[in-house]
PDB file of C-alpha atoms in Angstrom:
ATOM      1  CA  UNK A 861      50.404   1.894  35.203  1.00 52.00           C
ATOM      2  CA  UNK A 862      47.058   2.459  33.232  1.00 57.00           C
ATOM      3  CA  UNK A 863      44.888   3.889  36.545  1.00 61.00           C
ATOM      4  CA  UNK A 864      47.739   6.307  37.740  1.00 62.00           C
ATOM      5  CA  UNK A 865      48.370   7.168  33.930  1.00 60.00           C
ATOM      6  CA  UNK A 866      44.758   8.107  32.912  1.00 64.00           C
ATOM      7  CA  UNK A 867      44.235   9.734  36.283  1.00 62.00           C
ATOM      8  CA  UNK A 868      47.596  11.749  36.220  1.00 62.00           C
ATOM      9  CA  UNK A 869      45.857  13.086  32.423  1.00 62.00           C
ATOM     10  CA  UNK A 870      43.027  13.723  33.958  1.00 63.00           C
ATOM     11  CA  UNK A 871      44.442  16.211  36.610  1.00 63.00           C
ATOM     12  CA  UNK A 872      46.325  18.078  34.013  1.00 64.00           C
ATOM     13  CA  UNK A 873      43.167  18.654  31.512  1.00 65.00           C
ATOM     14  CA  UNK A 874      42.039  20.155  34.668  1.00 63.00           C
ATOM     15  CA  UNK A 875      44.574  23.290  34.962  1.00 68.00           C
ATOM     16  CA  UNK A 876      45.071  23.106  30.795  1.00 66.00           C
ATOM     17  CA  UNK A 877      42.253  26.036  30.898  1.00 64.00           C
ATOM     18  CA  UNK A 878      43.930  28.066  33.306  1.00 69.00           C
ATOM     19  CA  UNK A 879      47.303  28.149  31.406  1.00 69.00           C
ATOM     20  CA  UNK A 880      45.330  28.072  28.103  1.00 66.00           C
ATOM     21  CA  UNK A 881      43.594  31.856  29.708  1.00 68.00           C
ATOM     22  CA  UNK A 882      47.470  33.142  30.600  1.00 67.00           C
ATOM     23  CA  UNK A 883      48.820  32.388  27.433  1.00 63.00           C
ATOM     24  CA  UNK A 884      45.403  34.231  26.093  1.00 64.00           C
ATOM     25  CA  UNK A 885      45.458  37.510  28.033  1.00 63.00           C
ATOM     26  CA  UNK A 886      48.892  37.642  28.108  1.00 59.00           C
ATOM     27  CA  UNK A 887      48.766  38.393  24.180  1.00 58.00           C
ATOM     28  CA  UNK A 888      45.805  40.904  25.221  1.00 59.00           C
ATOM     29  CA  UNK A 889      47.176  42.666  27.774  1.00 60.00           C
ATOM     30  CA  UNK A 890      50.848  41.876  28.256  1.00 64.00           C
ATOM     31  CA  UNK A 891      52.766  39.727  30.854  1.00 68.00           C
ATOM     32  CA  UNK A 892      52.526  42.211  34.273  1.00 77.00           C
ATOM     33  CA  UNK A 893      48.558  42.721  34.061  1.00 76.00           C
ATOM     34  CA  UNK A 894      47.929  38.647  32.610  1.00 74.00           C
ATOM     35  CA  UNK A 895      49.972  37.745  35.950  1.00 82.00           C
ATOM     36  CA  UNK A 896      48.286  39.970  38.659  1.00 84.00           C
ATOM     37  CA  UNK A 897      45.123  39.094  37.038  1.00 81.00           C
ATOM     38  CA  UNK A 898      45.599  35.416  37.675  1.00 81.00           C
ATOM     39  CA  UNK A 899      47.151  35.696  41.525  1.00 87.00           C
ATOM     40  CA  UNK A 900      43.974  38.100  42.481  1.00 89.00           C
ATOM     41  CA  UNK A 901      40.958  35.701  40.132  1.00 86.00           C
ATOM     42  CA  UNK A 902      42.049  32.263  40.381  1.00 84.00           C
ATOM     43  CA  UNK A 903      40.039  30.873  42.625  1.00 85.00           C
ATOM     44  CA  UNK A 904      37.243  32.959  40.536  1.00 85.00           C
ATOM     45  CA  UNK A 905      38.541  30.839  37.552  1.00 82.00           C
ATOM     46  CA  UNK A 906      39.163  27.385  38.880  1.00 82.00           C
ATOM     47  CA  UNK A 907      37.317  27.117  42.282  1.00 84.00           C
ATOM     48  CA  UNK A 908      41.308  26.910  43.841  1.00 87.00           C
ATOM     49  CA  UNK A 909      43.758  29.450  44.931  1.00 90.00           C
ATOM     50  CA  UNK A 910      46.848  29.132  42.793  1.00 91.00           C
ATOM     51  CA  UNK A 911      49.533  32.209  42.194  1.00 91.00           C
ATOM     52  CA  UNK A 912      51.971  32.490  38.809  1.00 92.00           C
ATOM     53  CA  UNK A 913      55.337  34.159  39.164  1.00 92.00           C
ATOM     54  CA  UNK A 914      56.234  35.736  35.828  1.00 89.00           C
ATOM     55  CA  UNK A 915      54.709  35.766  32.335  1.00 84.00           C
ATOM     56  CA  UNK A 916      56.179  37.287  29.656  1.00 83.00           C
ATOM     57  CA  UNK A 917      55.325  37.863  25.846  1.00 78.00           C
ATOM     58  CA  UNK A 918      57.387  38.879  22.662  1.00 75.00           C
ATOM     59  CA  UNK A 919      54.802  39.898  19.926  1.00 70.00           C
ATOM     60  CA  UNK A 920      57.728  39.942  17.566  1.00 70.00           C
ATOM     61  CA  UNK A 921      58.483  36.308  17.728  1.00 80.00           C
ATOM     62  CA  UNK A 922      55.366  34.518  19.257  1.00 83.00           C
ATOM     63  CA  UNK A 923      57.264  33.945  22.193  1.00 86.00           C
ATOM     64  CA  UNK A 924      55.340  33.027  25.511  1.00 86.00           C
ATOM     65  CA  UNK A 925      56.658  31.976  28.844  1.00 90.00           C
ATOM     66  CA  UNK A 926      55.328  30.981  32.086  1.00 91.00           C
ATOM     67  CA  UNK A 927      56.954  30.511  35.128  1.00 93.00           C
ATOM     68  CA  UNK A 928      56.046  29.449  38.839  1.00 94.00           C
ATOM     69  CA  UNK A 929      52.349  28.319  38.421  1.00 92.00           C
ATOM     70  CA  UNK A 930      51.168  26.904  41.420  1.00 93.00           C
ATOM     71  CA  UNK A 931      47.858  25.541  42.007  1.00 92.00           C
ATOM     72  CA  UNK A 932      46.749  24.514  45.410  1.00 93.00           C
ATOM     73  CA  UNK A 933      44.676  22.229  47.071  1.00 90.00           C
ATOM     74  CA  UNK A 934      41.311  23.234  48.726  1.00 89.00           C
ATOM     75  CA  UNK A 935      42.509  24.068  52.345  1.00 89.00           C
ATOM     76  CA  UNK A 936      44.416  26.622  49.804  1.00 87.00           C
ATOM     77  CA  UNK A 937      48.288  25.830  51.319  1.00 90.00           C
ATOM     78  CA  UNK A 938      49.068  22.458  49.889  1.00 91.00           C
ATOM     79  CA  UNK A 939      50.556  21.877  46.764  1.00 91.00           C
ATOM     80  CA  UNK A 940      48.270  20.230  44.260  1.00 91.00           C
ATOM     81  CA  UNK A 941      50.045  21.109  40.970  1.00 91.00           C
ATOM     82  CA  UNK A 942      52.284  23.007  39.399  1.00 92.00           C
ATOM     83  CA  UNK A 943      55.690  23.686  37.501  1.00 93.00           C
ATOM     84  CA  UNK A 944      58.369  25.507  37.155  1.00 94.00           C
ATOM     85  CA  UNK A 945      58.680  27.025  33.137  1.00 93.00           C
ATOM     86  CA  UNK A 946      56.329  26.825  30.318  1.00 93.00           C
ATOM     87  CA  UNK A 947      57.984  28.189  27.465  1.00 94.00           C
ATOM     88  CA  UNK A 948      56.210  27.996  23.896  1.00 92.00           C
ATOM     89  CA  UNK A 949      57.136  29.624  20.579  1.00 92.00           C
ATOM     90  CA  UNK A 950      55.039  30.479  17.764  1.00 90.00           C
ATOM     91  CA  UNK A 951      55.222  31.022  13.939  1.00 89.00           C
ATOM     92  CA  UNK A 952      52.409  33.763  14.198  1.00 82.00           C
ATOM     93  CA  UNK A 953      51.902  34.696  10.347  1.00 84.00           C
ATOM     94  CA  UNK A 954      51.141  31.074   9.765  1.00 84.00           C
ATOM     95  CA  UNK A 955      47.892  31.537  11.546  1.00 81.00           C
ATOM     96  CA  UNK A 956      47.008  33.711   7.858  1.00 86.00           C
ATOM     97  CA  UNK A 957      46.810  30.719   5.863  1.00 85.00           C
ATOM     98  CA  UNK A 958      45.084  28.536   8.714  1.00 84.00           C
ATOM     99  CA  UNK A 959      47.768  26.438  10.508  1.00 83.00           C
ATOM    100  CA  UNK A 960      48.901  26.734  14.092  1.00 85.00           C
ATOM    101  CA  UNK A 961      53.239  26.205  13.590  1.00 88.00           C
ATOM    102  CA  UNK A 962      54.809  25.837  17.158  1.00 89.00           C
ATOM    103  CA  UNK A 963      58.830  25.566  17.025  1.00 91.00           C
ATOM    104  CA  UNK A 964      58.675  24.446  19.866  1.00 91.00           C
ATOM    105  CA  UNK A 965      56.653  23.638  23.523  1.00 91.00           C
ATOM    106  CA  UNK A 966      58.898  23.269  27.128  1.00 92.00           C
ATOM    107  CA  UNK A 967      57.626  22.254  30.136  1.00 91.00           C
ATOM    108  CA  UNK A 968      59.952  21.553  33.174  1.00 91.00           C
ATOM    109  CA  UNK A 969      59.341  20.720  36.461  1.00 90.00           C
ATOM    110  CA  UNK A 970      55.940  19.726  36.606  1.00 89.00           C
ATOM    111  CA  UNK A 971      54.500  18.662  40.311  1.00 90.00           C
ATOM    112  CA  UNK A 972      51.388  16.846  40.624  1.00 90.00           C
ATOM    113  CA  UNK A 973      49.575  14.727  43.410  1.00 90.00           C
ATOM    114  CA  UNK A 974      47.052  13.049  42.998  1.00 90.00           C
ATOM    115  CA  UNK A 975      45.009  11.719  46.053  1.00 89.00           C
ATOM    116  CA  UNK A 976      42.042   9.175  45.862  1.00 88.00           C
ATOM    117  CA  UNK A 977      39.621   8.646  48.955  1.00 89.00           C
ATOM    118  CA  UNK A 978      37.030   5.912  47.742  1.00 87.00           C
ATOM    119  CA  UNK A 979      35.367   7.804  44.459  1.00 87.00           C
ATOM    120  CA  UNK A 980      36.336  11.396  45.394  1.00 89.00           C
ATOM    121  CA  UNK A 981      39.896  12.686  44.123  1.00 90.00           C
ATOM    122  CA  UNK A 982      41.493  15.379  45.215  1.00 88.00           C
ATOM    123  CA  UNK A 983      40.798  17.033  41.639  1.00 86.00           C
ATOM    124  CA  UNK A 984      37.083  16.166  42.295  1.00 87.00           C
ATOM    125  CA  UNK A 985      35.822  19.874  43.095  1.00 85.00           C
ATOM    126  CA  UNK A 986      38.100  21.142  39.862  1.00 84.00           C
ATOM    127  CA  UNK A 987      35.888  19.162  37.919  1.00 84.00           C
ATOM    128  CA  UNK A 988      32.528  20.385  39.582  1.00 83.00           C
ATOM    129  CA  UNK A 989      33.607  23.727  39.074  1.00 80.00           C
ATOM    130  CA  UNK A 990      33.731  23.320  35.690  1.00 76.00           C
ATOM    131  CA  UNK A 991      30.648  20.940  34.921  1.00 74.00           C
ATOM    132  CA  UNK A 992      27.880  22.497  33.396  1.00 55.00           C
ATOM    133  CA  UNK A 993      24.220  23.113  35.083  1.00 49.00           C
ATOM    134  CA  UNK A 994      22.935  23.217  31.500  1.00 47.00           C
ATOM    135  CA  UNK A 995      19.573  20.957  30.938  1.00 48.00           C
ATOM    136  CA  UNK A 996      19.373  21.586  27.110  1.00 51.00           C
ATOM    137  CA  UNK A 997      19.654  18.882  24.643  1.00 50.00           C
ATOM    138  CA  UNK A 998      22.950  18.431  23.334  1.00 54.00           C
ATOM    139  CA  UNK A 999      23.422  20.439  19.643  1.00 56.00           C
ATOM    140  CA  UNK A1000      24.222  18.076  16.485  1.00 58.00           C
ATOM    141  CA  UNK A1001      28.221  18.134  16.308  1.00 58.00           C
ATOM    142  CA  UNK A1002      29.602  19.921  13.138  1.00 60.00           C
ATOM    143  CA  UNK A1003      31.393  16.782  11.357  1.00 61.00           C
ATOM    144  CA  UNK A1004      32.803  18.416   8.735  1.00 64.00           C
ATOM    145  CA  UNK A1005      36.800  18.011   8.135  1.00 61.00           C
ATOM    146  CA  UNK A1006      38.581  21.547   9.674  1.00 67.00           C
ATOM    147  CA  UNK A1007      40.893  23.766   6.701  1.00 75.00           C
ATOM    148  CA  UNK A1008      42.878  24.691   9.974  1.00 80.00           C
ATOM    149  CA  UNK A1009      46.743  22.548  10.468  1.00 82.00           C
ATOM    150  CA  UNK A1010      48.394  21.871  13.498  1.00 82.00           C
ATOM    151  CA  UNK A1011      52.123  21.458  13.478  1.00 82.00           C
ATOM    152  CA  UNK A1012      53.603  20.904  16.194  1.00 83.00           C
ATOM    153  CA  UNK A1013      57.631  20.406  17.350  1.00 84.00           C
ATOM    154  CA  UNK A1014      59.992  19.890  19.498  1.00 86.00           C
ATOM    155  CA  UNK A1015      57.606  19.288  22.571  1.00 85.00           C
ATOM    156  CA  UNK A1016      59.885  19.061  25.491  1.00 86.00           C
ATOM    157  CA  UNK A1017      58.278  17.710  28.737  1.00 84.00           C
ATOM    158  CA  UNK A1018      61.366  17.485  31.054  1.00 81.00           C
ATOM    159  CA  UNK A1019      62.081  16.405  34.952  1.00 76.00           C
ATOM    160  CA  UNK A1020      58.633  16.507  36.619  1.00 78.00           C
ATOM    161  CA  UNK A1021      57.421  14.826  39.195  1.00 83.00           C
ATOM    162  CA  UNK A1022      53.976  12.818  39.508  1.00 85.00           C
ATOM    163  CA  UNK A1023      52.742  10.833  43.058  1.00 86.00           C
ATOM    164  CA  UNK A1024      49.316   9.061  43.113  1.00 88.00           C
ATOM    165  CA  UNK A1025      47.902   7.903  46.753  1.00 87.00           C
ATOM    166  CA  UNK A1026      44.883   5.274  46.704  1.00 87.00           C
ATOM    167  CA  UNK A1027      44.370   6.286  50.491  1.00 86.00           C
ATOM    168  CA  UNK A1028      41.639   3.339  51.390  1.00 86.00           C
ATOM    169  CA  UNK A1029      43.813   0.826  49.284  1.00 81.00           C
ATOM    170  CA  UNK A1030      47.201   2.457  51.087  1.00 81.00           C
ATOM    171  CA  UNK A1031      48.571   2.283  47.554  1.00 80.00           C
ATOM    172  CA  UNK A1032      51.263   5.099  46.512  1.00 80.00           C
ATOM    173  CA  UNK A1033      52.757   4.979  42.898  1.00 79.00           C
ATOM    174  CA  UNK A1034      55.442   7.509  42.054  1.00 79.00           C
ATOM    175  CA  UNK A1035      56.714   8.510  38.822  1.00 77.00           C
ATOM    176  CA  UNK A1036      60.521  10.726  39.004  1.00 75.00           C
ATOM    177  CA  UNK A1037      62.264  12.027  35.823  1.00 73.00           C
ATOM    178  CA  UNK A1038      59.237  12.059  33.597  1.00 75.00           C
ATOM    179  CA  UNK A1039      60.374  13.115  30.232  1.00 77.00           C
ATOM    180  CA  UNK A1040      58.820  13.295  26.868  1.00 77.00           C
ATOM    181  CA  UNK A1041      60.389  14.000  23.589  1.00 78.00           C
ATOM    182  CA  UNK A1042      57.987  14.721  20.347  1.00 79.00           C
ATOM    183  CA  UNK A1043      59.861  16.099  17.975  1.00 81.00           C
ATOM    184  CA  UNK A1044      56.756  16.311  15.882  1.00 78.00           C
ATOM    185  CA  UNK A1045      53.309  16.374  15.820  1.00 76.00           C
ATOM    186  CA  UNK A1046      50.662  16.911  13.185  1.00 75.00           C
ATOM    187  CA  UNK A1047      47.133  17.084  12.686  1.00 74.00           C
ATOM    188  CA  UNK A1048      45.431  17.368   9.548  1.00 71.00           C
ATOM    189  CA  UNK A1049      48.838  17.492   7.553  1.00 61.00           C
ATOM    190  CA  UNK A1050      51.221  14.816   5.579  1.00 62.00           C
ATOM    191  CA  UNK A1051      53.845  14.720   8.459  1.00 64.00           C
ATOM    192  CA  UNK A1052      54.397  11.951  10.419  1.00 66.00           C
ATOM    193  CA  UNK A1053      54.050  12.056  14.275  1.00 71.00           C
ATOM    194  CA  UNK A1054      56.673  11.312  16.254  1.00 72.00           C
ATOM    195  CA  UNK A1055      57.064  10.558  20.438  1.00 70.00           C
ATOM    196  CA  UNK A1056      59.414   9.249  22.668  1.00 71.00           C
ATOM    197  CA  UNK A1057      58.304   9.093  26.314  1.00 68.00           C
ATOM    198  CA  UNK A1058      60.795   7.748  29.330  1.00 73.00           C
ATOM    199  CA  UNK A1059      59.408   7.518  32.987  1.00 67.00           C
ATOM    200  CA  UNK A1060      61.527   6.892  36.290  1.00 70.00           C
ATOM    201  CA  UNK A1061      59.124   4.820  38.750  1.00 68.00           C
ATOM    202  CA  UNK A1062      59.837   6.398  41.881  1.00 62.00           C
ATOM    203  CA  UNK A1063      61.017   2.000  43.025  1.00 66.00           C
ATOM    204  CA  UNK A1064      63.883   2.496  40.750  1.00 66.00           C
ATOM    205  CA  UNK A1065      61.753   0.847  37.518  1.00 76.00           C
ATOM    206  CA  UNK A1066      61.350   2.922  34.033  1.00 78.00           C
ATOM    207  CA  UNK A1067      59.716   2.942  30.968  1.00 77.00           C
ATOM    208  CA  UNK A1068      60.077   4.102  27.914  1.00 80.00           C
ATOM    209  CA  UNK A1069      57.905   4.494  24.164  1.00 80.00           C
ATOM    210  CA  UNK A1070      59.027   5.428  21.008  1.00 81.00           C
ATOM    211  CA  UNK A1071      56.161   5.844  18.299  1.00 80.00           C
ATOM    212  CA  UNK A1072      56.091   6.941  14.976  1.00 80.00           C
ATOM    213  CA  UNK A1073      52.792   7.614  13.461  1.00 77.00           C
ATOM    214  CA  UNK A1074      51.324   8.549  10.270  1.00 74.00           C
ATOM    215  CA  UNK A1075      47.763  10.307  10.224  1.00 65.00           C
ATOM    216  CA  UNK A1076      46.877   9.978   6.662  1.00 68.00           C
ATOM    217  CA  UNK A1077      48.067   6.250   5.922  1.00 74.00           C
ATOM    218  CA  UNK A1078      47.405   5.039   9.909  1.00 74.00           C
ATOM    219  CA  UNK A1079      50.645   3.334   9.759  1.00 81.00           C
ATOM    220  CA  UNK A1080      52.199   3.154  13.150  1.00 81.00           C
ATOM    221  CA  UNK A1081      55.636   2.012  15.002  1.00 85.00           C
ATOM    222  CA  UNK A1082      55.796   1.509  18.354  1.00 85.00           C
ATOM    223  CA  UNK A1083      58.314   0.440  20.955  1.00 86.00           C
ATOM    224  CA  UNK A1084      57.976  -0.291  24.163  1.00 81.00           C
ATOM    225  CA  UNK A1085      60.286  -1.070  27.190  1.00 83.00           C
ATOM    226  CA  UNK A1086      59.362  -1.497  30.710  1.00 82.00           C
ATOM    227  CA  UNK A1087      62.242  -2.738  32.938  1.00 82.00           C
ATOM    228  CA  UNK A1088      62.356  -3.837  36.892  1.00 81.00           C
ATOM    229  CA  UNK A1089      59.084  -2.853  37.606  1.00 75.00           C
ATOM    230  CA  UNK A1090      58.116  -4.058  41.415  1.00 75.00           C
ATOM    231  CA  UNK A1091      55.068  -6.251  41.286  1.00 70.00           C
ATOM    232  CA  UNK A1092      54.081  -5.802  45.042  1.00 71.00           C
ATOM    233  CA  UNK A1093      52.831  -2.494  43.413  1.00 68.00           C
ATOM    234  CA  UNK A1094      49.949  -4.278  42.016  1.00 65.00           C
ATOM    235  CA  UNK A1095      48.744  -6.121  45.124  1.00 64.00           C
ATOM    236  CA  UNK A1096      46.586  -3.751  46.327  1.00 65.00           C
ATOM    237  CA  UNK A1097      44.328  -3.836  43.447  1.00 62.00           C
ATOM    238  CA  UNK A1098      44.885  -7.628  42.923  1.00 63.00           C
ATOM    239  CA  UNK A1099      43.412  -8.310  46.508  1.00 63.00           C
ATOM    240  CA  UNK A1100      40.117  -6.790  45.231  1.00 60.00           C
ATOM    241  CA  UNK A1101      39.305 -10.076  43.431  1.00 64.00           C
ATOM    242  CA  UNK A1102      41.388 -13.069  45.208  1.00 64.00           C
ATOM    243  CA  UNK A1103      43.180 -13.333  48.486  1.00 68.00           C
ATOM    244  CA  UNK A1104      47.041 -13.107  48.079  1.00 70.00           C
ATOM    245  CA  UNK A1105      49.120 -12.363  51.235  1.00 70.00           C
ATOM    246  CA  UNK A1106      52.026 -11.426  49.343  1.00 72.00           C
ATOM    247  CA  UNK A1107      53.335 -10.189  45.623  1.00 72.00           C
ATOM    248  CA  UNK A1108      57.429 -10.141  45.029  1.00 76.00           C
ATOM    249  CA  UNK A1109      59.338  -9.678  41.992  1.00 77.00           C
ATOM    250  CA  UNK A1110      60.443  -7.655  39.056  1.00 82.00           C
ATOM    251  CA  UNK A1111      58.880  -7.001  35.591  1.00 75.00           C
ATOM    252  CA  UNK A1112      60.870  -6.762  32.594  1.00 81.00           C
ATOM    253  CA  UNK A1113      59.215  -5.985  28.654  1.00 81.00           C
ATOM    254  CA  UNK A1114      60.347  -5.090  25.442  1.00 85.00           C
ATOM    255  CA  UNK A1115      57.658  -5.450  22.865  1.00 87.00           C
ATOM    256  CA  UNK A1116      57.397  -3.948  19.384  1.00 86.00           C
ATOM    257  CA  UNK A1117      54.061  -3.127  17.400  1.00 85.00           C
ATOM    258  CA  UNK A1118      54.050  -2.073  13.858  1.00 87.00           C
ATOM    259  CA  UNK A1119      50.415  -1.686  11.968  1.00 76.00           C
TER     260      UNK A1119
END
């Protein structure tokens, strides 16, 4: 699950500026102008066509919500991502004394496929659009420790849906049900960080993590349990390096790391 994993984060870092610019202008301009904005520029602002149904804003409790984003693919009909609500609240007078305090961060029904065709995904032209043509050298990275907190809770990432093709290896994987529970998360605080993440393989396999972590000791908890995962998903990439006609079977873990 590692390849389809880090590719499926991958394609999301890749629209995270385009909701990160909604959430932006709406508390500029307000909900109606943020969302025409965004159906007429998108492909301005991500190379792609995509189109967002409703945004709306409450200044009064640093309430945001997005719903019916829809990013497309680069013949501009498919589906290439997208989801159904993003709904995030925010303790804005905490932002005085330097600390971002969410209450809490939904997103349900997420939609992604991801295609691969040799070294070209179907993300591939996302990316270009965003590379830089800049030359210069590189500026020395400020290393110096931020004043600024991030607490976050009650992240809620709930029924989505992710498929990933390896079209020249004629290798699917599909993940149903994806949902993720952090009830906290923390940077530069005391707090501990907490995550539980279960996945429904689209064979009728899961997964699930449960990790507790602690930034300022390191000390970390993690569970893991992978049950009646199908092997033959694995012999397309196992062919690469020996000849095996056929892969049967189920996978079963349950591991525990403490450290």
């Amino acid at each position: 699950m590692k390849k389809p994993l880090k590719i499926t984060l991958i394609v999301l870092a890749s629209i995270v500026g385009l909701v990160l610019f909604i959430l932006l202008f709406v508390s500029l301009f307000g909900g109606s102008i943020a969302k025409n904005y965004v159906n007429k520029h998108a492909e301005e602002l991500l190379g792609r066509k995509a189109q967002v149904e409703h945004v709306g804003l409450n200044l009064f409790n640093g309430h945001v919500a997005v719903n019916g984003l829809a990013v497309y693919e680069e013949n501009g009909t498919d589906l290439f991502a997208g989801f159904d609500t993003l709904d995030v609240s925010v303790k804005l007078g905490k932002l005085i004394s330097k600390e971002v305090y969410v209450r809490h961060i939904t997103l349900a029904g997420l939609n992604v496929q991801v295609l691969q065709d040799g070294t070209r995904f179907n993300f591939t032209s996302l990316i270009d659009h965003f590379a830089s043509d800049s030359t210069e050298t590189e500026e020395v990275k400020d290393t110096t420790p931020s004043d600024w907190i991030i607490n976050l809770h009650n992240i809620r990432i709930n029924s989505n849906r992710l498929f990933y093709a390896d079209l020249q290896r004629d290798s699917h994987w599909g993940i149903n049900e994806l949902n993720l529970l952090v009830p906290d998360f923390c940077i530069g605080g005391t707090d501990n960080t907490d995550a539980g993440l279960t996945l429904a393989l689209a064979d009728g396999g899961s997964l699930s993590v449960d990790a507790v972590y602690n930034a300022v000791s390191n000390d970390f908890d993690v569970t893991l349990g992978l049950a009646n995962f199908a092997l033959n998903q694995v012999k397309p990439y196992v062919t690469d390096i020996a000849h095996i006609d056929e892969i049967q079977g189920r996978l079963g873990v349950d591991a525990k790391v403490k450290g």
